[in-house]
Short mmCIF file of C-alpha atoms in Angstrom, two decimals:
data_model
loop_
_atom_site.label_atom_id
_atom_site.label_comp_id
_atom_site.label_asym_id
_atom_site.label_seq_id
_atom_site.Cartn_x
_atom_site.Cartn_y
_atom_site.Cartn_z
CA MET J 1 -17.88 44.89 -16.35
CA THR J 2 -21.58 43.39 -16.17
CA GLY J 3 -21.00 40.52 -14.40
CA ILE J 4 -22.89 38.40 -17.49
CA ARG J 5 -21.03 34.52 -17.26
CA PRO J 6 -21.72 31.38 -19.51
CA PRO J 7 -22.08 28.06 -16.64
CA ALA J 8 -18.66 27.11 -15.20
CA GLY J 9 -19.66 23.23 -16.49
CA HIS J 10 -20.01 21.73 -19.52
CA ALA J 11 -19.31 23.70 -23.09
CA ASP J 12 -21.41 21.15 -24.33
CA PRO J 13 -24.60 20.00 -22.99
CA LEU J 14 -25.61 17.40 -25.29
CA LEU J 15 -22.19 15.42 -25.75
CA ASP J 16 -19.99 16.50 -22.89
CA PRO J 17 -21.90 14.56 -20.25
CA LEU J 18 -21.28 11.30 -22.55
CA PHE J 19 -17.24 12.48 -23.03
CA THR J 20 -15.90 14.11 -19.67
CA THR J 21 -17.41 15.03 -16.32
CA ASP J 22 -18.64 17.25 -14.33
CA ALA J 23 -15.56 18.10 -12.02
CA ALA J 24 -13.00 18.32 -15.16
CA ALA J 25 -16.00 20.27 -17.74
CA ASP J 26 -15.49 23.04 -13.97
CA ALA J 27 -11.41 22.34 -14.01
CA PHE J 28 -11.19 23.58 -17.41
CA SER J 29 -14.03 26.20 -18.27
CA PRO J 30 -13.69 29.97 -19.33
CA THR J 31 -14.43 30.80 -15.16
CA ALA J 32 -11.66 28.43 -14.39
CA ARG J 33 -9.27 29.86 -16.93
CA LEU J 34 -10.45 33.12 -16.20
CA GLN J 35 -9.95 32.03 -12.14
CA GLY J 36 -7.16 31.27 -12.14
CA MET J 37 -4.95 33.90 -13.89
CA LEU J 38 -7.58 36.13 -11.29
CA GLU J 39 -5.28 34.08 -8.45
CA PHE J 40 -1.70 34.49 -9.75
CA GLU J 41 -2.51 38.36 -9.58
CA ALA J 42 -3.71 38.13 -6.04
CA ALA J 43 -0.95 35.63 -5.06
CA LEU J 44 1.41 38.81 -7.23
CA ALA J 45 0.04 41.59 -5.26
CA ARG J 46 0.87 39.20 -1.67
CA ALA J 47 4.29 38.23 -2.80
CA GLU J 48 5.46 41.65 -3.89
CA ALA J 49 4.18 43.30 -0.67
CA ALA J 50 5.80 40.85 1.69
CA VAL J 51 8.95 41.79 -0.21
CA GLY J 52 8.73 45.30 0.31
CA VAL J 53 8.05 46.45 -3.82
CA ILE J 54 4.88 47.74 -3.23
CA PRO J 55 3.07 48.97 -0.50
CA ALA J 56 1.01 46.51 1.61
CA HIS J 57 -2.01 48.89 1.79
CA ALA J 58 -2.50 47.77 -2.13
CA VAL J 59 -3.46 44.11 -1.56
CA PRO J 60 -6.53 43.80 -0.06
CA ALA J 61 -7.94 46.36 -3.19
CA ILE J 62 -6.13 44.30 -5.79
CA GLU J 63 -7.25 40.84 -3.59
CA ALA J 64 -10.83 41.37 -3.98
CA ALA J 65 -11.38 42.56 -7.55
CA CYS J 66 -9.59 38.43 -8.00
CA LYS J 67 -12.90 37.02 -8.41
CA ALA J 68 -14.20 35.75 -12.13
CA ASP J 69 -18.14 36.55 -11.62
CA LEU J 70 -16.83 40.31 -11.67
CA TYR J 71 -15.75 40.41 -15.48
CA ASP J 72 -17.81 39.50 -18.76
CA LEU J 73 -16.72 36.89 -20.02
CA ASP J 74 -17.75 37.47 -23.96
CA ALA J 75 -16.05 41.10 -23.28
CA LEU J 76 -13.07 39.60 -22.43
CA GLY J 77 -13.04 37.07 -25.66
CA ALA J 78 -13.52 39.62 -27.64
CA GLU J 79 -10.88 41.61 -26.62
CA ALA J 80 -8.18 38.88 -26.67
CA ALA J 81 -9.38 38.11 -30.15
CA LEU J 82 -7.76 41.19 -31.05
CA ALA J 83 -4.94 41.36 -28.57
CA GLY J 84 -3.43 37.54 -29.21
CA ASN J 85 -4.20 36.26 -25.64
CA THR J 86 -6.45 36.13 -22.73
CA ALA J 87 -4.00 38.79 -20.58
CA ILE J 88 -3.75 40.95 -21.84
CA PRO J 89 -7.84 42.27 -21.45
CA MET J 90 -7.78 40.27 -17.92
CA VAL J 91 -5.07 42.84 -16.53
CA GLY J 92 -6.60 45.65 -17.73
CA HIS J 93 -10.96 45.16 -16.81
CA LEU J 94 -8.68 44.28 -13.63
CA THR J 95 -6.94 46.89 -13.46
CA ARG J 96 -9.98 49.40 -13.80
CA ALA J 97 -11.54 47.17 -11.07
CA VAL J 98 -9.03 48.15 -8.60
CA LYS J 99 -9.82 52.26 -9.57
CA ALA J 100 -12.60 51.81 -9.21
CA THR J 101 -12.40 51.28 -5.69
CA ASP J 102 -8.76 52.23 -4.92
CA GLU J 103 -6.55 54.58 -7.75
CA GLU J 104 -3.50 54.43 -5.73
CA ALA J 105 -3.25 49.84 -4.86
CA SER J 106 -4.57 49.99 -9.54
CA ARG J 107 -0.98 50.96 -9.91
CA TYR J 108 0.46 47.75 -8.20
CA VAL J 109 -1.28 45.28 -10.06
CA HIS J 110 0.70 42.98 -12.79
CA TRP J 111 3.53 44.20 -11.35
CA GLY J 112 6.25 43.56 -13.57
CA ALA J 113 4.64 40.28 -14.56
CA THR J 114 3.92 39.49 -18.16
CA SER J 115 0.51 37.63 -19.80
CA GLN J 116 2.69 34.55 -19.77
CA ASP J 117 3.49 34.27 -16.27
CA ALA J 118 -0.79 34.74 -15.39
CA MET J 119 -1.38 32.14 -18.44
CA ASP J 120 0.79 29.40 -17.39
CA SER J 121 1.32 29.88 -13.87
CA GLY J 122 -3.19 29.66 -13.49
CA LEU J 123 -2.91 26.45 -15.90
CA MET J 124 -0.70 24.99 -13.32
CA LEU J 125 -3.47 25.10 -10.95
CA GLN J 126 -6.23 23.70 -13.01
CA LEU J 127 -3.63 21.61 -13.74
CA ARG J 128 -3.17 20.50 -10.51
CA ARG J 129 -7.10 20.38 -9.41
CA PHE J 130 -7.70 18.52 -12.22
CA LEU J 131 -5.25 15.83 -12.31
CA ASP J 132 -6.15 15.48 -7.91
CA GLY J 133 -9.96 14.86 -9.47
CA LEU J 134 -8.73 12.25 -12.04
CA ASP J 135 -6.65 10.12 -9.58
CA ALA J 136 -9.40 10.24 -7.45
CA ASP J 137 -11.12 7.67 -10.05
CA LEU J 138 -8.27 6.35 -11.01
CA ALA J 139 -7.79 4.71 -7.62
CA ALA J 140 -11.13 3.53 -7.51
CA LEU J 141 -10.74 2.00 -10.64
CA ALA J 142 -7.45 0.43 -9.10
CA ASP J 143 -9.82 -0.71 -6.35
CA GLY J 144 -12.19 -1.95 -8.37
CA LEU J 145 -9.25 -4.28 -11.27
CA ALA J 146 -7.38 -5.63 -7.36
CA ASP J 147 -11.17 -6.95 -6.60
CA LEU J 148 -11.66 -8.76 -9.95
CA ALA J 149 -8.20 -9.90 -9.41
CA GLU J 150 -8.41 -11.12 -6.30
CA ARG J 151 -12.30 -12.60 -6.93
CA HIS J 152 -11.63 -14.30 -10.15
CA ARG J 153 -7.40 -15.32 -9.75
CA ALA J 154 -9.42 -19.36 -10.37
CA THR J 155 -11.99 -18.70 -12.98
CA PRO J 156 -10.92 -19.75 -16.08
CA MET J 157 -11.70 -18.51 -19.76
CA VAL J 158 -9.87 -18.51 -22.39
CA ALA J 159 -7.02 -17.02 -23.69
CA ARG J 160 -7.08 -15.05 -26.99
CA THR J 161 -4.00 -14.11 -29.33
CA TRP J 162 -4.46 -12.62 -32.89
CA LEU J 163 -8.75 -12.69 -31.19
CA GLN J 164 -8.62 -16.72 -31.64
CA HIS J 165 -8.36 -19.58 -28.67
CA ALA J 166 -5.01 -19.98 -27.59
CA LEU J 167 -5.77 -21.30 -24.17
CA PRO J 168 -6.44 -21.60 -20.69
CA THR J 169 -5.81 -18.46 -18.43
CA SER J 170 -8.37 -16.96 -15.69
CA PHE J 171 -10.38 -13.57 -15.45
CA GLY J 172 -8.51 -12.97 -12.80
CA LEU J 173 -4.89 -12.82 -14.95
CA LYS J 174 -6.63 -10.52 -17.42
CA ALA J 175 -7.86 -8.04 -14.61
CA ALA J 176 -4.09 -8.11 -13.19
CA GLY J 177 -2.84 -7.08 -16.49
CA TRP J 178 -5.70 -4.07 -16.92
CA LEU J 179 -4.17 -3.08 -13.39
CA ASP J 180 -0.57 -3.05 -13.81
CA ALA J 181 -1.14 -0.77 -16.57
CA LEU J 182 -2.92 1.34 -15.12
CA GLY J 183 -0.58 0.98 -11.93
CA ARG J 184 2.59 2.56 -14.29
CA ASP J 185 -0.57 4.99 -16.31
CA ARG J 186 -0.83 6.90 -12.74
CA ARG J 187 3.00 6.30 -11.81
CA ARG J 188 3.67 8.63 -14.89
CA ILE J 189 0.58 10.84 -14.04
CA ALA J 190 2.11 11.72 -10.42
CA ALA J 191 5.29 12.11 -11.70
CA ALA J 192 4.22 14.44 -14.24
CA ARG J 193 2.08 16.54 -11.60
CA GLY J 194 5.42 17.48 -10.25
CA GLY J 195 7.03 18.47 -12.34
CA LEU J 196 4.35 21.03 -12.56
CA ALA J 197 5.60 24.61 -11.43
CA LEU J 198 5.51 28.66 -11.02
CA GLN J 199 6.13 30.65 -14.13
CA PHE J 200 7.33 34.16 -13.46
CA GLY J 201 9.53 35.56 -15.46
CA GLY J 202 8.45 38.93 -16.90
CA ALA J 203 8.50 40.11 -19.96
CA ALA J 204 11.51 38.10 -21.21
CA GLY J 205 12.21 35.83 -18.37
CA THR J 206 14.81 38.09 -16.30
CA LEU J 207 12.46 39.57 -14.08
CA ALA J 208 14.65 42.66 -14.88
CA ALA J 209 11.46 45.09 -14.49
CA LEU J 210 12.00 43.58 -10.13
CA GLY J 211 15.62 44.96 -10.06
CA ASP J 212 17.40 42.83 -6.95
CA ALA J 213 13.69 41.87 -6.00
CA GLY J 214 13.42 39.42 -8.48
CA PRO J 215 13.88 36.22 -7.15
CA ALA J 216 12.85 37.27 -3.99
CA VAL J 217 9.55 37.74 -5.44
CA ALA J 218 9.58 34.51 -7.22
CA GLU J 219 9.98 32.77 -3.93
CA ALA J 220 7.31 34.58 -2.22
CA LEU J 221 4.48 34.12 -5.02
CA ALA J 222 6.21 30.26 -5.39
CA ARG J 223 4.76 29.93 -1.46
CA GLU J 224 1.57 31.56 -2.63
CA LEU J 225 0.43 29.71 -5.11
CA ASP J 226 1.99 26.27 -3.73
CA LEU J 227 3.47 25.49 -6.79
CA PRO J 228 7.37 24.28 -6.94
CA LEU J 229 9.43 27.14 -7.58
CA PRO J 230 11.79 25.84 -10.90
CA ALA J 231 15.22 27.42 -11.56
CA LEU J 232 14.28 30.35 -13.98
CA PRO J 233 11.20 31.09 -16.15
CA TRP J 234 10.44 28.19 -18.74
CA HIS J 235 8.94 30.33 -21.52
CA ALA J 236 10.16 28.71 -23.72
CA ALA J 237 10.55 25.12 -22.33
CA ARG J 238 6.90 23.40 -23.21
CA ASP J 239 8.48 19.60 -21.36
CA ARG J 240 6.29 20.45 -18.56
CA ILE J 241 3.35 20.48 -21.51
CA ALA J 242 3.67 17.44 -23.10
CA GLU J 243 5.04 15.68 -19.60
CA PRO J 244 1.25 15.63 -18.47
CA ALA J 245 -0.31 15.46 -22.32
CA SER J 246 2.02 11.67 -22.98
CA ALA J 247 0.97 10.55 -19.71
CA LEU J 248 -2.69 11.09 -20.13
CA GLY J 249 -2.56 9.50 -24.06
CA ILE J 250 -1.05 6.22 -22.76
CA LEU J 251 -3.87 6.49 -19.84
CA ALA J 252 -6.56 7.34 -22.91
CA GLY J 253 -4.22 3.95 -24.72
CA THR J 254 -4.62 2.00 -21.93
CA LEU J 255 -8.02 2.46 -20.80
CA GLY J 256 -8.88 2.23 -25.03
CA THR J 257 -7.73 -1.65 -24.40
CA LEU J 258 -9.49 -2.41 -21.51
CA GLY J 259 -12.53 -0.68 -23.30
CA ARG J 260 -11.68 -3.00 -26.48
CA ASP J 261 -11.51 -6.35 -23.64
CA ILE J 262 -14.94 -6.01 -22.56
CA SER J 263 -16.95 -4.60 -25.66
CA LEU J 264 -15.29 -8.24 -27.23
CA MET J 265 -16.57 -10.13 -24.22
CA MET J 266 -20.07 -8.34 -24.15
CA GLN J 267 -20.24 -9.66 -28.20
CA MET J 268 -23.78 -11.99 -27.88
CA GLU J 269 -21.72 -15.07 -29.43
CA VAL J 270 -18.89 -14.14 -26.90
CA ALA J 271 -21.32 -13.34 -23.64
CA GLU J 272 -17.91 -14.00 -21.14
CA ALA J 273 -18.85 -10.08 -19.61
CA PHE J 274 -21.24 -7.56 -19.19
CA GLU J 275 -21.25 -2.85 -19.03
CA PRO J 276 -23.71 -1.97 -15.92
CA SER J 277 -27.47 -2.83 -16.61
CA ILE J 278 -29.80 -0.19 -15.50
CA PRO J 279 -32.78 1.39 -17.07
CA GLY J 280 -31.85 3.78 -20.11
CA ARG J 281 -28.46 2.63 -20.80
CA GLY J 282 -26.59 0.56 -24.09
CA GLY J 283 -30.61 0.69 -25.55
CA SER J 284 -30.76 0.98 -29.39
CA SER J 285 -33.90 3.18 -30.84
CA THR J 286 -35.25 0.08 -32.62
CA MET J 287 -33.38 -3.15 -31.03
CA PRO J 288 -35.40 -3.69 -27.47
CA HIS J 289 -33.53 -5.96 -27.15
CA LYS J 290 -30.21 -4.64 -27.40
CA ARG J 291 -27.45 -4.03 -25.07
CA ASN J 292 -24.78 -1.95 -26.50
CA PRO J 293 -21.38 -1.52 -25.00
CA VAL J 294 -21.78 2.07 -23.61
CA SER J 295 -18.80 2.93 -21.86
CA CYS J 296 -16.70 0.78 -24.64
CA ALA J 297 -17.70 2.99 -27.04
CA VAL J 298 -16.79 6.31 -24.87
CA LEU J 299 -13.47 4.10 -23.91
CA LEU J 300 -12.10 3.67 -27.70
CA SER J 301 -13.42 7.07 -29.04
CA THR J 302 -11.02 8.90 -25.85
CA ALA J 303 -8.02 6.35 -27.64
CA ILE J 304 -8.60 7.06 -30.79
CA ARG J 305 -9.17 11.20 -30.03
CA ALA J 306 -6.54 11.03 -27.40
CA PRO J 307 -3.34 10.80 -29.89
CA ALA J 308 -4.03 14.05 -32.39
CA LEU J 309 -4.21 16.02 -29.23
CA VAL J 310 -1.04 15.07 -27.93
CA GLY J 311 1.07 14.66 -30.98
CA GLY J 312 0.07 18.76 -31.17
CA LEU J 313 1.57 19.54 -27.26
CA LEU J 314 4.54 17.24 -28.43
CA ALA J 315 4.94 19.37 -31.60
CA ALA J 316 4.16 22.43 -29.73
CA GLN J 317 7.86 22.05 -27.93
CA VAL J 318 8.80 23.20 -30.41
CA GLN J 319 9.25 27.04 -29.34
CA GLU J 320 11.36 30.21 -30.79
CA HIS J 321 14.22 32.58 -28.72
CA GLU J 322 12.75 33.39 -24.64
CA ARG J 323 8.72 33.05 -25.53
CA GLY J 324 7.26 31.84 -28.82
CA LEU J 325 5.03 32.12 -31.68
CA GLY J 326 2.31 29.76 -32.38
CA GLY J 327 3.53 27.23 -30.56
CA TRP J 328 2.47 28.21 -27.05
CA HIS J 329 -0.91 29.62 -28.40
CA ALA J 330 -1.77 25.92 -29.59
CA GLU J 331 -1.33 24.09 -26.44
CA TRP J 332 -4.85 26.55 -24.85
CA GLN J 333 -7.12 24.43 -26.15
CA ALA J 334 -5.64 20.83 -27.06
CA LEU J 335 -5.03 20.32 -23.37
CA PRO J 336 -8.54 21.21 -22.43
CA ASP J 337 -9.68 19.55 -24.72
CA LEU J 338 -7.50 16.01 -23.70
CA CYS J 339 -7.97 17.00 -20.15
CA ARG J 340 -11.85 16.65 -20.44
CA LEU J 341 -12.07 13.58 -22.37
CA VAL J 342 -9.33 11.19 -20.54
CA ALA J 343 -11.27 12.09 -16.93
CA GLY J 344 -14.39 11.31 -19.21
CA ALA J 345 -12.86 7.89 -20.21
CA ALA J 346 -11.08 6.95 -16.44
CA ARG J 347 -15.05 7.44 -15.85
CA HIS J 348 -16.85 5.48 -17.43
CA ALA J 349 -14.00 2.56 -16.80
CA ARG J 350 -14.20 3.42 -13.47
CA ASP J 351 -18.57 2.44 -13.23
CA THR J 352 -17.97 0.17 -15.74
CA ILE J 353 -15.84 -2.51 -13.72
CA ALA J 354 -17.49 -1.38 -10.08
CA GLY J 355 -20.29 -2.86 -11.59
CA LEU J 356 -19.11 -5.05 -14.36
CA THR J 357 -21.31 -8.17 -14.45
CA VAL J 358 -19.26 -11.47 -14.78
CA ASP J 359 -20.46 -15.24 -16.38
CA ALA J 360 -18.19 -17.71 -14.57
CA GLU J 361 -19.99 -20.58 -16.69
CA ARG J 362 -19.98 -18.80 -20.04
CA MET J 363 -16.44 -18.37 -19.84
CA ARG J 364 -15.51 -22.16 -18.73
CA ALA J 365 -18.38 -23.21 -22.12
CA ASN J 366 -15.99 -20.87 -24.48
CA LEU J 367 -13.00 -23.25 -23.17
CA ASP J 368 -14.99 -26.64 -24.69
CA LEU J 369 -15.51 -25.01 -27.88
CA THR J 370 -12.75 -26.50 -29.24
CA ARG J 371 -13.76 -29.22 -28.10
CA GLY J 372 -10.72 -29.94 -25.93
CA LEU J 373 -7.94 -28.23 -28.98
CA ILE J 374 -7.65 -25.42 -26.21
CA LEU J 375 -5.42 -27.95 -24.88
CA ALA J 376 -3.48 -29.40 -27.29
CA GLU J 377 -0.22 -27.87 -26.10
CA ALA J 378 -0.63 -28.52 -21.94
CA VAL J 379 -0.65 -33.00 -24.33
CA THR J 380 2.02 -32.60 -26.01
CA MET J 381 4.18 -31.04 -23.22
CA ALA J 382 3.58 -34.00 -20.94
CA LEU J 383 3.70 -36.56 -23.68
CA GLY J 384 6.82 -35.16 -24.81
CA ASP J 385 8.52 -35.98 -21.24
CA ARG J 386 7.70 -39.55 -22.33
CA MET J 387 9.40 -39.48 -25.96
CA GLY J 388 10.61 -36.63 -26.78
CA ARG J 389 8.68 -33.47 -28.15
CA MET J 390 8.75 -33.53 -32.32
CA ALA J 391 7.07 -36.91 -31.37
CA ALA J 392 4.83 -35.39 -29.30
CA HIS J 393 4.40 -32.27 -31.10
CA SER J 394 3.13 -34.87 -34.75
CA ARG J 395 0.89 -36.65 -32.61
CA VAL J 396 -0.52 -34.28 -31.12
CA ALA J 397 -1.15 -32.90 -34.53
CA GLU J 398 -1.86 -35.53 -36.05
CA ALA J 399 -5.24 -36.70 -33.80
CA SER J 400 -5.84 -33.03 -32.99
CA ARG J 401 -6.45 -32.70 -37.16
CA LEU J 402 -8.93 -35.89 -36.80
CA ALA J 403 -10.33 -34.46 -33.29
CA SER J 404 -11.60 -31.15 -36.50
CA SER J 405 -12.60 -33.04 -38.75
CA THR J 406 -15.11 -35.56 -37.09
CA GLY J 407 -16.12 -33.25 -34.22
CA ARG J 408 -14.42 -35.55 -31.23
CA PRO J 409 -13.38 -34.35 -28.79
CA LEU J 410 -9.72 -34.74 -28.55
CA ARG J 411 -9.27 -36.40 -25.12
CA ASP J 412 -10.94 -38.98 -26.87
CA VAL J 413 -8.64 -38.74 -30.12
CA LEU J 414 -6.08 -39.10 -27.74
CA ALA J 415 -7.58 -41.85 -25.57
CA GLU J 416 -7.64 -44.31 -28.50
CA ASP J 417 -3.94 -43.78 -29.05
CA ALA J 418 -2.11 -46.94 -27.63
CA GLY J 419 1.13 -44.70 -27.48
CA VAL J 420 -0.61 -42.25 -25.72
CA VAL J 421 -2.46 -44.02 -22.71
CA GLU J 422 1.06 -45.85 -21.85
CA ALA J 423 2.19 -42.68 -21.66
CA LEU J 424 0.34 -40.84 -19.76
CA GLY J 425 -2.62 -43.18 -18.68
CA ILE J 426 -6.70 -42.53 -18.79
CA GLY J 427 -6.18 -40.39 -15.24
CA GLY J 428 -3.39 -38.48 -16.62
CA LEU J 429 -5.20 -37.76 -19.99
CA ASP J 430 -8.11 -36.76 -17.92
CA ARG J 431 -5.78 -34.02 -15.25
CA LEU J 432 -4.69 -32.52 -18.77
CA PHE J 433 -8.00 -31.60 -20.07
CA ASP J 434 -8.98 -29.43 -17.12
CA PRO J 435 -8.68 -25.75 -18.10
CA LEU J 436 -7.24 -24.81 -14.19
CA ARG J 437 -4.29 -26.95 -14.10
CA TYR J 438 -2.20 -24.90 -17.73
CA THR J 439 -2.95 -21.43 -16.56
CA GLY J 440 1.11 -21.19 -15.95
CA ALA J 441 2.03 -18.98 -13.37
CA ALA J 442 -1.09 -17.08 -13.30
CA SER J 443 -1.41 -17.49 -9.81
CA HIS J 444 1.80 -15.87 -9.09
CA PHE J 445 1.61 -12.75 -11.26
CA ILE J 446 -1.86 -11.84 -10.14
CA ASP J 447 0.09 -11.71 -6.50
CA ARG J 448 2.86 -9.64 -7.72
CA VAL J 449 0.22 -7.24 -9.22
CA LEU J 450 -2.22 -6.81 -5.74
CA ASP J 451 1.18 -6.68 -4.04
CA THR J 452 2.57 -3.57 -6.00
CA HIS J 453 -1.23 -2.46 -5.95
CA ARG J 454 -1.13 -2.26 -2.00
CA GLN J 455 1.98 -1.08 -1.80
CA ALA J 456 0.83 2.02 -3.52
CA LYS J 457 -2.31 2.43 -1.51
CA GLY J 458 0.22 1.96 1.54
CA ARG J 459 2.51 5.20 0.12
CA GLN J 460 0.21 6.78 -0.26
CA SER J 461 -2.27 6.76 3.40
#
C-alpha cells in the first residue's frame, strides 16, 4: 500500500467539465467505486458480528481498513486485469491491511461473500448517491420550467409542425410541454431508485457458506447499508441495472428535445429565446459576433450518445445461469458513462432555463411573417359556422393563395370578400386575426401541468 491514487473527480480534465458535473464525476470515480466495495465489507463485518457469525472484536480492525485512500488504485487495477474483476484484488489488499493490525480479524474479511456481492452492492450505493444528486438538479429545472410556463402563458408565438409555421400557441404552453415530460422522467427515475437493493448471495446465490445464519446476516447487512433486502440474490437478474439505465436514456431524449427547441429558437432568423450570455460562453475562435448554443450542444450530444449506452446495458441483461459471463462485465463502464453524461446534460438544462432570455416581441413579430396566413384555420372555422366547412375552406384557401401571390395580408384580402364580411363583420374579422384568441385550451393545459408539478413538490416536501 502506497496511498497513491488519482484524483477523485474528472478523468478527462479537458472535456469532462463540459459533459458532466463534479458530483457525478465523484460518484463514479475510481475512488468511489473502491469505497463502495469497502463500505460493503465493513457493513458485512458488522452484520456478521451482530448475528454471531464472526467475533465482535474483529470488526474494528476491518472497519479501520475500509478506507479507499489507503490503497494504490494502479496496483489494484493491474491485478484486476489478471483476476477478471476489481473485488478480487480488493479483498486481498484489504485482508493484508487488516492482518497488519489484527491477524485474527483478517481471517473474517469477506466472510461468506463473493466478489459480485461487493461490486453490485457498492454500485447500489454509488447509484443512490448519484440519483439523489441528479434529482436535485431536475427539481431545480422543473421549477424553472414551471416559472416560464406561468410567466409566459399569454406570450403568443408560432407553433411549428414539420419545422413550418402551423398555428399560434403560447410560449407558456411550450414550457409546460417540457415540464410535463420532465415530470414523467422524474417519476421513472424515482421508481428505478426504488429498485436498488442489496446484493448478497455468496458464490452461487445460496449463502451456503453461512449455513443457517445466511438470511439473518442478509437482513442485518441490508440494515447496515440502508438498502432494501430483495427476496433473493439477483446476480444474473440485471433489471435493477437496466431500469435506471432506461430511465436515464429517456431523460436524455427529453433534455435533447429541450436543446433542439432552444437551439432552433436561437437562430438569428428566429431569435425568440437565447441561452444565458456570460463572458467566454458560446463564442467563436474566428467570428466575434457569434453566440453559439453551447448548452444545447451538450443536450443534443447526450441524446445522441445515451441510446448506445442504454442499448448495451439492455443487451447485458441476458446472462447465464446463476452468474453471468461478459454481460455483467459490460455494465461496469457503460453505466457510469451514461450517468455522467446525463448528469452533465441535466445541469446544463437547469442553468439554461434559469437564465433563458425570452424575446416576446420577436415571438409576436414572427407570428406576422405570413401576413395572417397562420390564422387561416381560425377564419375557416368561424366562417364554417355560417356557410359550411367545405365552402368556408374553399373560400379561405382561395384568399390565402391570392394573399401569398400578391404579398398582401390575408385579413385585407378577406375584407374585400362581401360574403365573408356579411358572415363575420369587419369587427369579427379583426378579432379572428388576434393570435391570442386562437390558442384554444393552451391556458387550461398549462394549469393542469402546473397543478401536477405543485402536487409533486408537495409530496416531496
